[in-house]
Coordinates of C-alpha atoms in Angstrom, one line a residue:
X1 CA -31.4 -5.6 -126.3
X2 CA -29.0 -3.1 -127.8
X3 CA -28.5 0.6 -127.0
X4 CA -26.7 3.5 -128.6
X5 CA -24.7 5.9 -126.4
X6 CA -23.2 9.3 -127.4
X7 CA -21.4 11.9 -125.5
X8 CA -20.5 15.6 -125.8
X9 CA -23.3 16.6 -128.2
X10 CA -22.7 20.3 -127.4
X11 CA -26.1 21.3 -128.8
X12 CA -25.3 20.1 -132.3
X13 CA -28.6 19.3 -133.9
X14 CA -27.0 18.1 -137.2
X15 CA -24.8 15.6 -135.3
X16 CA -27.8 14.3 -133.3
X17 CA -29.9 13.9 -136.5
X18 CA -27.0 12.1 -138.3
X19 CA -26.6 9.8 -135.3
X20 CA -30.3 8.9 -135.2
X21 CA -30.3 8.3 -139.0
X22 CA -27.3 6.0 -138.6
X23 CA -29.0 4.1 -135.8
X24 CA -32.1 3.5 -138.0
X25 CA -29.9 2.3 -140.9
X26 CA -28.0 -0.2 -138.7
X27 CA -31.1 -2.4 -138.3
X28 CA -29.7 -3.7 -135.0
X29 CA -32.9 -3.5 -133.0
X30 CA -31.5 -0.6 -131.0
X31 CA -34.2 0.1 -128.4
X32 CA -32.9 3.2 -126.7
X33 CA -30.4 6.0 -127.2
X34 CA -28.5 7.8 -124.4
X35 CA -26.8 11.2 -124.7
X36 CA -24.2 12.1 -122.1
X37 CA -23.9 15.9 -122.2
X38 CA -26.5 17.8 -124.2
X39 CA -25.7 21.5 -124.6
X40 CA -22.5 23.5 -125.2
X41 CA -20.8 25.4 -128.0
X42 CA -23.2 24.9 -130.9
X43 CA -26.3 27.0 -131.5
X44 CA -29.2 24.6 -131.7
X45 CA -30.2 24.5 -128.0
X46 CA -34.0 24.7 -128.5
X47 CA -34.1 22.3 -131.4
X48 CA -32.0 19.7 -129.6
X49 CA -34.3 20.1 -126.5
X50 CA -37.4 19.7 -128.6
X51 CA -36.1 16.6 -130.4
X52 CA -34.9 14.8 -127.3
X53 CA -37.9 15.7 -125.1
X54 CA -40.3 14.8 -127.9
X55 CA -38.9 11.3 -128.3
X56 CA -40.6 9.9 -125.3
X57 CA -38.5 7.2 -123.7
X58 CA -36.4 6.6 -126.8
X59 CA -33.7 9.2 -126.1
X60 CA -32.5 9.5 -122.5
X61 CA -30.4 12.6 -121.7
X62 CA -27.8 12.8 -118.9
X63 CA -26.7 16.1 -117.7
X64 CA -23.1 17.3 -118.5
X65 CA -21.0 20.0 -117.0
X66 CA -22.4 22.8 -119.3
X67 CA -26.0 21.6 -118.9
X68 CA -25.6 21.9 -115.1
X69 CA -24.1 25.4 -115.6
X70 CA -27.2 26.3 -117.6
X71 CA -29.4 25.1 -114.7
X72 CA -27.4 27.2 -112.3
X73 CA -27.0 30.3 -114.6
X74 CA -29.9 32.5 -113.4
X75 CA -28.9 32.3 -109.7
X76 CA -25.2 31.7 -109.8
X77 CA -23.8 33.7 -112.7
X78 CA -21.1 35.3 -110.6
X79 CA -19.9 32.0 -109.2
X80 CA -19.9 30.4 -112.7
X81 CA -17.4 33.1 -113.8
X82 CA -14.9 31.7 -111.4
X83 CA -15.4 28.1 -112.7
X84 CA -15.6 28.7 -116.5
X85 CA -13.7 30.8 -119.0
X86 CA -15.3 33.7 -120.8
X87 CA -15.9 31.7 -124.0
X88 CA -17.4 28.8 -122.0
X89 CA -19.7 31.2 -120.2
X90 CA -20.9 32.6 -123.5
X91 CA -22.0 29.1 -124.5
X92 CA -23.8 28.7 -121.2
X93 CA -25.5 32.1 -121.5
X94 CA -26.5 31.4 -125.1
X95 CA -28.0 28.0 -124.3
X96 CA -29.9 29.5 -121.3
X97 CA -31.4 32.3 -123.3
X98 CA -32.3 30.2 -126.3
X99 CA -33.9 27.4 -124.4
X100 CA -37.6 28.2 -123.8
X101 CA -38.8 28.4 -120.2
X102 CA -40.1 24.9 -120.7
X103 CA -36.7 23.8 -122.0
X104 CA -35.0 25.1 -118.9
X105 CA -37.6 23.4 -116.7
X106 CA -37.0 20.1 -118.5
X107 CA -33.3 20.4 -118.1
X108 CA -33.6 21.2 -114.4
X109 CA -36.3 18.7 -113.4
X110 CA -36.0 15.8 -115.8
X111 CA -32.4 15.4 -116.9
X112 CA -30.4 13.5 -114.2
X113 CA -26.7 13.7 -113.5
X114 CA -26.4 9.9 -113.8
X115 CA -28.4 6.9 -114.8
X116 CA -28.3 3.4 -113.3
X117 CA -30.0 0.9 -115.5
X118 CA -30.6 -2.8 -115.3
X119 CA -30.9 -4.8 -118.5
X120 CA -31.7 -8.4 -117.7
X121 CA -28.9 -9.6 -115.3
X122 CA -26.5 -6.7 -116.2
X123 CA -26.4 -3.4 -114.5
X124 CA -25.0 -0.2 -116.1
X125 CA -23.9 3.1 -114.6
X126 CA -23.8 6.1 -117.0
X127 CA -22.6 9.6 -116.2
X128 CA -20.8 12.5 -117.9
X129 CA -17.7 12.7 -115.6
X130 CA -16.9 9.8 -113.3
X131 CA -18.7 7.9 -110.5
X132 CA -16.8 10.0 -107.9
X133 CA -17.4 13.4 -109.6
X134 CA -20.4 13.1 -111.9
X135 CA -19.8 16.4 -113.8
X136 CA -16.2 17.5 -113.4
X137 CA -14.6 14.1 -113.1
X138 CA -12.7 12.4 -116.0
X139 CA -12.0 8.8 -116.9
X140 CA -8.9 8.8 -119.1
X141 CA -8.2 6.6 -122.1
X142 CA -5.2 4.3 -122.6
X143 CA -4.5 3.6 -118.9
X144 CA -3.4 0.4 -117.2
X145 CA -6.1 -2.0 -116.1
X146 CA -5.4 -1.2 -112.5
X147 CA -6.5 2.4 -113.1
X148 CA -9.9 1.3 -114.3
X149 CA -10.2 -1.4 -111.6
X150 CA -9.7 1.4 -109.0
X151 CA -12.6 3.3 -110.5
X152 CA -14.9 0.2 -110.8
X153 CA -14.1 -1.4 -107.5
X154 CA -16.4 0.8 -105.4
X155 CA -19.3 0.2 -107.8
X156 CA -18.5 -3.4 -108.8
X157 CA -22.2 -4.3 -108.8
X158 CA -22.3 -2.7 -112.2
X159 CA -21.1 -4.7 -115.2
X160 CA -20.5 -1.6 -117.2
X161 CA -19.5 2.0 -116.6
X162 CA -20.2 4.4 -119.5
X163 CA -18.7 7.9 -119.4
X164 CA -18.3 10.9 -121.7
X165 CA -15.1 11.9 -123.4
X166 CA -13.6 13.1 -126.6
X167 CA -11.7 9.8 -127.3
X168 CA -13.5 6.6 -127.6
X169 CA -12.3 3.5 -125.8
X170 CA -13.3 0.2 -124.1
X171 CA -11.3 -1.0 -121.1
X172 CA -11.9 -4.5 -119.7
X173 CA -11.2 -5.3 -116.1
X174 CA -11.9 -8.1 -113.7
X175 CA -14.9 -6.1 -112.4
X176 CA -16.4 -5.2 -115.8
X177 CA -16.0 -2.8 -118.7
X178 CA -15.5 0.9 -118.9
X179 CA -16.8 2.5 -122.2
X180 CA -16.4 5.9 -123.6
X181 CA -18.3 6.5 -126.9
X182 CA -16.1 9.5 -128.0
X183 CA -17.5 12.9 -128.9
X184 CA -20.5 13.0 -131.3
X185 CA -20.8 16.8 -131.6
X186 CA -17.5 17.8 -133.1
X187 CA -14.3 16.5 -134.9
X188 CA -11.1 15.9 -133.0
X189 CA -7.8 15.6 -135.0
X190 CA -8.3 12.7 -137.3
X191 CA -11.2 11.1 -135.4
X192 CA -14.7 11.5 -136.7
X193 CA -17.7 12.1 -134.4
X194 CA -18.8 8.7 -133.1
X195 CA -21.2 6.8 -130.8
X196 CA -21.2 3.4 -129.2
X197 CA -23.5 0.5 -129.8
X198 CA -23.7 -1.8 -126.8
X199 CA -25.3 -5.2 -126.5
X200 CA -26.7 -5.2 -123.0
X201 CA -26.8 -9.0 -122.8
X202 CA -23.3 -10.0 -123.7
X203 CA -21.7 -6.5 -123.2
X204 CA -20.2 -6.4 -126.7
X205 CA -19.3 -2.9 -127.8
X206 CA -18.5 -1.4 -131.2
X207 CA -18.3 2.2 -132.5
X208 CA -20.0 3.9 -135.4
X209 CA -18.7 7.1 -137.1
X210 CA -21.0 9.8 -138.3
X211 CA -20.7 12.8 -140.6
X212 CA -22.6 16.1 -140.6
X213 CA -22.2 19.3 -142.6
X214 CA -19.8 21.3 -140.5
X215 CA -20.2 24.2 -142.9
X216 CA -23.8 24.5 -141.9
X217 CA -23.0 24.6 -138.2
X218 CA -20.3 27.1 -138.9
X219 CA -22.7 29.4 -140.8
X220 CA -25.2 29.2 -137.9
X221 CA -22.5 30.1 -135.4
X222 CA -21.6 33.1 -137.4
X223 CA -25.2 34.1 -138.0
X224 CA -25.8 34.1 -134.3
X225 CA -22.6 36.2 -133.8
X226 CA -21.1 33.7 -131.4
X227 CA -17.3 33.6 -130.7
X228 CA -15.0 32.4 -133.5
X229 CA -13.6 29.9 -131.0
X230 CA -16.8 27.9 -131.4
X231 CA -15.9 27.3 -135.0
X232 CA -12.4 26.2 -134.0
X233 CA -14.0 23.8 -131.5
X234 CA -16.2 22.4 -134.2
X235 CA -13.3 21.5 -136.5
X236 CA -10.6 20.6 -134.0
X237 CA -12.1 20.0 -130.5
X238 CA -10.2 22.8 -129.1
X239 CA -11.1 26.3 -128.0

């Protein structure tokens, strides 16, 4: 069995659609798609919710830091202002308001902060942050093997840890592999949006790039009168 994993979608419907089209063209018998971090800086919250929730078991969403903030928004708005910048809060507010009541219910009740899956003899742990801080944690790229072994050691029953991040990488250790698929929802420096294809039997991993029409996303951001920094994030991965 093979799966596709993406992270940091940021509510980008065009990126999600491009990824799903690429998955279909690969003809790799990919049976399931995972998305680590759903909503954020791009204005397609309702459309993304409808596409993912309408896919049945084919697309599995895992809550990211902004998704969790959307869940908390109605009751903890003041607390969120201490945790997030003004522009980040605008993204959270927009997503909250543009998700339907059913969309907010889905996010709150049916989107977990981590997924532990078993495929045959191999077990996977997937989360947005890290096993020790599911939402705010970060697993860094380009670190020595001892760094990743320290992370994997407490959860060594899992053959693979999959986390979100803007830079894709695969780190091999004596305990297993750590995989980050890179960001699928935006461009970063010279790196195109990407996702990972994982063979759950032999744990082979490779990455696929995608393209989407950034100009259309930019036009939608401007039409919704959202902050100009959202456009900068789209093109450069920076606010």
